Amino acid sequence: MTDSPTNLDSLRQRIDELDNEILRLISARADCAKQVAEVKTKHDPSAVFYRPEREAQVLRRIMELNPGPLNSEEMARLFREIMSACLALEQPTKVAYLGPEGTFTQQAALKHFGESAVSMPMAAIDEVFREVEAGAVNYGVVPVENSTEGVVSHTLDSFMDSSIRICGEVVLRIHHHLLVADTTLRDKVSRVYSHPQSLAQCRKWLDAHYPRAERVPVSSNAEAARMIKSEWHSAAIAGDMAAKLYGLEKVAEKIEDRPDNSTRFLIIGSQHVPMSGEDKTSIVVAMRNQPGALHDLLEPFHRHSIDLTRLETRPSRTGVWNYVFFIDFKGHVDEPRVAAVLEEVRLRASEVKVLGSYPVGVL
Ligand SMILES: C=C(O[C@@H]1C=C(C(=O)O)C=C[C@H]1O)C(=O)O
């Protein structure tokens, strides 16, 4: 095939025809979603419109059927946006996230809910919990663990005295950059601002490249990006969103010590999410302070061949919560084998709280 104008013209004509078709199909899909909303409200006036298990199934199916040449993740991202717009037709979804604007948590919220959701930054993790509990927003997004730095204990602690449930998870690859403003004197950088987790995730890189620069922990990467605008001798470590938001330049890209650095975020809300076919459950368990307690707790999971994906211990905060374990495992509370394990665990523990069953993160 040559690149002759006639060839280009006919290819563009073909693209126009395909776009017409795509337009017609997306509109038909949106009409269907509107009808789904009518059915939902007819049976239950206080119906929940967002269905995480259904969205996970739609995305998984698309990824499975994708014929290429676009890769499956790319295709799922496109469908993510189509669903986001369809859901907004049913009801605009309000989402609170750990702010300020430009944080990785905002990026996670967009990745999970798409651009049509209305997202609101909160100053602290417990504020996100409070907004969801008060019903001021439909959902919240909070970080829970990082592959390099471990657990975000604030999030786990917030679950202890809350009735909030986990409705979903989203995993984000975290890339950090060293950023400067146009007024920064690049060879005079004596200070690097970032969130403590990000400073820790780039520790070796900083040791090698800026051994003498003072590392200043601040409340978020976005805050670090904002601060250096007025300091000619300072740089910030933050991600793409913060760089774009504050118009900063990248001196060095992807400076995280581990190339697979990723953070897991939780979607919190108040609904029970039905099975999606590939689910996870999170529980918090209090054990009495006695020898063998942890073994007693884990033994039923082993016997029923249930795959544990995470175990965290947190100090107790009341008399009842002597030892508190946060456990994530594969499976859904509505599955008989999971129900059986939970029954056994309840007999051995002084308190068990199911935080939620939810689809394993798709994107
Ligand atoms: C259309 C529905 O409502 C919402 C929109 C979806 C979609 O666009 O596919 C999927 C699940 C819901 O979040 C539905 O429940 O099927």
PDB file of N, CA, C and O in Angstrom, residues 327-363:
ATOM      1  N   ILE A 327      -7.189  -9.621  57.748  1.00  0.00           N
ATOM      2  CA  ILE A 327      -6.905 -10.736  56.840  1.00  0.00           C
ATOM      3  C   ILE A 327      -7.649 -10.531  55.529  1.00  0.00           C
ATOM      4  O   ILE A 327      -8.843 -10.214  55.525  1.00  0.00           O
ATOM      5  N   ASP A 328      -6.938 -10.687  54.424  1.00  0.00           N
ATOM      6  CA  ASP A 328      -7.567 -10.689  53.094  1.00  0.00           C
ATOM      7  C   ASP A 328      -7.415 -12.095  52.529  1.00  0.00           C
ATOM      8  O   ASP A 328      -6.344 -12.700  52.660  1.00  0.00           O
ATOM      9  N   PHE A 329      -8.466 -12.605  51.908  1.00  0.00           N
ATOM     10  CA  PHE A 329      -8.355 -13.924  51.275  1.00  0.00           C
ATOM     11  C   PHE A 329      -9.207 -13.983  50.024  1.00  0.00           C
ATOM     12  O   PHE A 329     -10.133 -13.183  49.840  1.00  0.00           O
ATOM     13  N   LYS A 330      -8.878 -14.962  49.158  1.00  0.00           N
ATOM     14  CA  LYS A 330      -9.624 -15.148  47.912  1.00  0.00           C
ATOM     15  C   LYS A 330     -10.964 -15.800  48.222  1.00  0.00           C
ATOM     16  O   LYS A 330     -11.017 -16.746  49.010  1.00  0.00           O
ATOM     17  N   GLY A 331     -12.030 -15.319  47.600  1.00  0.00           N
ATOM     18  CA  GLY A 331     -13.354 -15.897  47.807  1.00  0.00           C
ATOM     19  C   GLY A 331     -14.338 -14.835  48.279  1.00  0.00           C
ATOM     20  O   GLY A 331     -13.949 -13.713  48.615  1.00  0.00           O
ATOM     21  N   HIS A 332     -15.628 -15.222  48.295  1.00  0.00           N
ATOM     22  CA  HIS A 332     -16.706 -14.291  48.614  1.00  0.00           C
ATOM     23  C   HIS A 332     -17.528 -14.853  49.770  1.00  0.00           C
ATOM     24  O   HIS A 332     -17.751 -16.069  49.830  1.00  0.00           O
ATOM     25  N   VAL A 333     -18.011 -14.004  50.661  1.00  0.00           N
ATOM     26  CA  VAL A 333     -18.772 -14.484  51.831  1.00  0.00           C
ATOM     27  C   VAL A 333     -20.012 -15.292  51.438  1.00  0.00           C
ATOM     28  O   VAL A 333     -20.490 -16.099  52.232  1.00  0.00           O
ATOM     29  N   ASP A 334     -20.539 -15.092  50.236  1.00  0.00           N
ATOM     30  CA  ASP A 334     -21.717 -15.854  49.822  1.00  0.00           C
ATOM     31  C   ASP A 334     -21.365 -17.264  49.334  1.00  0.00           C
ATOM     32  O   ASP A 334     -22.263 -18.055  49.019  1.00  0.00           O
ATOM     33  N   GLU A 335     -20.074 -17.596  49.257  1.00  0.00           N
ATOM     34  CA  GLU A 335     -19.675 -18.968  48.881  1.00  0.00           C
ATOM     35  C   GLU A 335     -19.742 -19.845  50.134  1.00  0.00           C
ATOM     36  O   GLU A 335     -19.226 -19.447  51.181  1.00  0.00           O
ATOM     37  N   PRO A 336     -20.332 -21.045  50.002  1.00  0.00           N
ATOM     38  CA  PRO A 336     -20.458 -21.920  51.183  1.00  0.00           C
ATOM     39  C   PRO A 336     -19.123 -22.203  51.887  1.00  0.00           C
ATOM     40  O   PRO A 336     -19.054 -22.177  53.110  1.00  0.00           O
ATOM     41  N   ARG A 337     -18.047 -22.420  51.129  1.00  0.00           N
ATOM     42  CA  ARG A 337     -16.785 -22.784  51.814  1.00  0.00           C
ATOM     43  C   ARG A 337     -16.240 -21.586  52.604  1.00  0.00           C
ATOM     44  O   ARG A 337     -15.639 -21.751  53.664  1.00  0.00           O
ATOM     45  N   VAL A 338     -16.495 -20.388  52.123  1.00  0.00           N
ATOM     46  CA  VAL A 338     -16.049 -19.191  52.856  1.00  0.00           C
ATOM     47  C   VAL A 338     -16.915 -19.016  54.103  1.00  0.00           C
ATOM     48  O   VAL A 338     -16.408 -18.737  55.199  1.00  0.00           O
ATOM     49  N   ALA A 339     -18.230 -19.228  53.947  1.00  0.00           N
ATOM     50  CA  ALA A 339     -19.143 -19.125  55.093  1.00  0.00           C
ATOM     51  C   ALA A 339     -18.726 -20.129  56.173  1.00  0.00           C
ATOM     52  O   ALA A 339     -18.722 -19.809  57.366  1.00  0.00           O
ATOM     53  N   ALA A 340     -18.320 -21.346  55.735  1.00  0.00           N
ATOM     54  CA  ALA A 340     -17.923 -22.390  56.688  1.00  0.00           C
ATOM     55  C   ALA A 340     -16.676 -21.974  57.463  1.00  0.00           C
ATOM     56  O   ALA A 340     -16.590 -22.142  58.682  1.00  0.00           O
ATOM     57  N   VAL A 341     -15.691 -21.411  56.766  1.00  0.00           N
ATOM     58  CA  VAL A 341     -14.464 -20.966  57.434  1.00  0.00           C
ATOM     59  C   VAL A 341     -14.778 -19.857  58.430  1.00  0.00           C
ATOM     60  O   VAL A 341     -14.298 -19.867  59.569  1.00  0.00           O
ATOM     61  N   LEU A 342     -15.609 -18.912  58.012  1.00  0.00           N
ATOM     62  CA  LEU A 342     -15.917 -17.787  58.906  1.00  0.00           C
ATOM     63  C   LEU A 342     -16.631 -18.278  60.163  1.00  0.00           C
ATOM     64  O   LEU A 342     -16.395 -17.771  61.260  1.00  0.00           O
ATOM     65  N   GLU A 343     -17.480 -19.295  60.000  1.00  0.00           N
ATOM     66  CA  GLU A 343     -18.172 -19.886  61.153  1.00  0.00           C
ATOM     67  C   GLU A 343     -17.155 -20.433  62.149  1.00  0.00           C
ATOM     68  O   GLU A 343     -17.237 -20.193  63.344  1.00  0.00           O
ATOM     69  N   GLU A 344     -16.138 -21.150  61.637  1.00  0.00           N
ATOM     70  CA  GLU A 344     -15.104 -21.716  62.511  1.00  0.00           C
ATOM     71  C   GLU A 344     -14.264 -20.630  63.175  1.00  0.00           C
ATOM     72  O   GLU A 344     -13.928 -20.713  64.350  1.00  0.00           O
ATOM     73  N   VAL A 345     -13.954 -19.609  62.386  1.00  0.00           N
ATOM     74  CA  VAL A 345     -13.134 -18.515  62.931  1.00  0.00           C
ATOM     75  C   VAL A 345     -13.896 -17.807  64.054  1.00  0.00           C
ATOM     76  O   VAL A 345     -13.324 -17.450  65.088  1.00  0.00           O
ATOM     77  N   ARG A 346     -15.200 -17.657  63.874  1.00  0.00           N
ATOM     78  CA  ARG A 346     -16.024 -16.978  64.899  1.00  0.00           C
ATOM     79  C   ARG A 346     -15.964 -17.722  66.235  1.00  0.00           C
ATOM     80  O   ARG A 346     -15.978 -17.107  67.296  1.00  0.00           O
ATOM     81  N   LEU A 347     -15.875 -19.067  66.165  1.00  0.00           N
ATOM     82  CA  LEU A 347     -15.818 -19.864  67.398  1.00  0.00           C
ATOM     83  C   LEU A 347     -14.488 -19.663  68.134  1.00  0.00           C
ATOM     84  O   LEU A 347     -14.415 -19.794  69.337  1.00  0.00           O
ATOM     85  N   ARG A 348     -13.443 -19.340  67.378  1.00  0.00           N
ATOM     86  CA  ARG A 348     -12.103 -19.241  67.969  1.00  0.00           C
ATOM     87  C   ARG A 348     -11.730 -17.823  68.382  1.00  0.00           C
ATOM     88  O   ARG A 348     -10.836 -17.622  69.193  1.00  0.00           O
ATOM     89  N   ALA A 349     -12.384 -16.837  67.773  1.00  0.00           N
ATOM     90  CA  ALA A 349     -11.994 -15.441  68.009  1.00  0.00           C
ATOM     91  C   ALA A 349     -12.923 -14.775  69.013  1.00  0.00           C
ATOM     92  O   ALA A 349     -14.016 -15.260  69.277  1.00  0.00           O
ATOM     93  N   SER A 350     -12.468 -13.652  69.580  1.00  0.00           N
ATOM     94  CA  SER A 350     -13.385 -12.938  70.468  1.00  0.00           C
ATOM     95  C   SER A 350     -14.264 -11.973  69.673  1.00  0.00           C
ATOM     96  O   SER A 350     -15.311 -11.568  70.141  1.00  0.00           O
ATOM     97  N   GLU A 351     -13.857 -11.641  68.469  1.00  0.00           N
ATOM     98  CA  GLU A 351     -14.665 -10.756  67.632  1.00  0.00           C
ATOM     99  C   GLU A 351     -14.248 -10.906  66.165  1.00  0.00           C
ATOM    100  O   GLU A 351     -13.060 -10.957  65.861  1.00  0.00           O
ATOM    101  N   VAL A 352     -15.222 -10.993  65.269  1.00  0.00           N
ATOM    102  CA  VAL A 352     -14.921 -11.049  63.834  1.00  0.00           C
ATOM    103  C   VAL A 352     -15.806 -10.028  63.130  1.00  0.00           C
ATOM    104  O   VAL A 352     -17.009  -9.986  63.360  1.00  0.00           O
ATOM    105  N   LYS A 353     -15.189  -9.216  62.294  1.00  0.00           N
ATOM    106  CA  LYS A 353     -15.984  -8.262  61.518  1.00  0.00           C
ATOM    107  C   LYS A 353     -15.625  -8.447  60.052  1.00  0.00           C
ATOM    108  O   LYS A 353     -14.444  -8.410  59.693  1.00  0.00           O
ATOM    109  N   VAL A 354     -16.646  -8.689  59.227  1.00  0.00           N
ATOM    110  CA  VAL A 354     -16.392  -8.807  57.790  1.00  0.00           C
ATOM    111  C   VAL A 354     -16.425  -7.396  57.210  1.00  0.00           C
ATOM    112  O   VAL A 354     -17.435  -6.704  57.294  1.00  0.00           O
ATOM    113  N   LEU A 355     -15.307  -6.973  56.639  1.00  0.00           N
ATOM    114  CA  LEU A 355     -15.252  -5.612  56.077  1.00  0.00           C
ATOM    115  C   LEU A 355     -15.852  -5.564  54.674  1.00  0.00           C
ATOM    116  O   LEU A 355     -16.226  -4.499  54.202  1.00  0.00           O
ATOM    117  N   GLY A 356     -15.907  -6.731  54.030  1.00  0.00           N
ATOM    118  CA  GLY A 356     -16.557  -6.761  52.716  1.00  0.00           C
ATOM    119  C   GLY A 356     -15.964  -7.800  51.787  1.00  0.00           C
ATOM    120  O   GLY A 356     -14.813  -8.215  51.947  1.00  0.00           O
ATOM    121  N   SER A 357     -16.790  -8.247  50.835  1.00  0.00           N
ATOM    122  CA  SER A 357     -16.317  -9.074  49.720  1.00  0.00           C
ATOM    123  C   SER A 357     -16.464  -8.210  48.485  1.00  0.00           C
ATOM    124  O   SER A 357     -17.465  -7.494  48.352  1.00  0.00           O
ATOM    125  N   TYR A 358     -15.498  -8.279  47.585  1.00  0.00           N
ATOM    126  CA  TYR A 358     -15.477  -7.351  46.451  1.00  0.00           C
ATOM    127  C   TYR A 358     -14.661  -7.945  45.303  1.00  0.00           C
ATOM    128  O   TYR A 358     -13.827  -8.835  45.528  1.00  0.00           O
ATOM    129  N   PRO A 359     -14.910  -7.475  44.066  1.00  0.00           N
ATOM    130  CA  PRO A 359     -14.179  -8.033  42.918  1.00  0.00           C
ATOM    131  C   PRO A 359     -12.672  -7.738  43.014  1.00  0.00           C
ATOM    132  O   PRO A 359     -12.284  -6.635  43.396  1.00  0.00           O
ATOM    133  N   VAL A 360     -11.864  -8.719  42.661  1.00  0.00           N
ATOM    134  CA  VAL A 360     -10.415  -8.496  42.546  1.00  0.00           C
ATOM    135  C   VAL A 360     -10.216  -7.403  41.482  1.00  0.00           C
ATOM    136  O   VAL A 360     -10.877  -7.423  40.438  1.00  0.00           O
ATOM    137  N   GLY A 361      -9.338  -6.443  41.762  1.00  0.00           N
ATOM    138  CA  GLY A 361      -9.119  -5.314  40.852  1.00  0.00           C
ATOM    139  C   GLY A 361      -8.861  -5.780  39.415  1.00  0.00           C
ATOM    140  O   GLY A 361      -8.026  -6.656  39.211  1.00  0.00           O
ATOM    141  N   VAL A 362      -9.581  -5.219  38.446  1.00  0.00           N
ATOM    142  CA  VAL A 362      -9.449  -5.681  37.059  1.00  0.00           C
ATOM    143  C   VAL A 362      -8.348  -4.919  36.335  1.00  0.00           C
ATOM    144  O   VAL A 362      -7.513  -5.510  35.656  1.00  0.00           O
ATOM    145  N   LEU A 363      -8.359  -3.611  36.475  1.00  0.00           N
ATOM    146  CA  LEU A 363      -7.382  -2.812  35.710  1.00  0.00           C
ATOM    147  C   LEU A 363      -6.116  -2.550  36.496  1.00  0.00           C
ATOM    148  O   LEU A 363      -6.172  -2.408  37.706  1.00  0.00           O
TER     149      LEU A 363
END
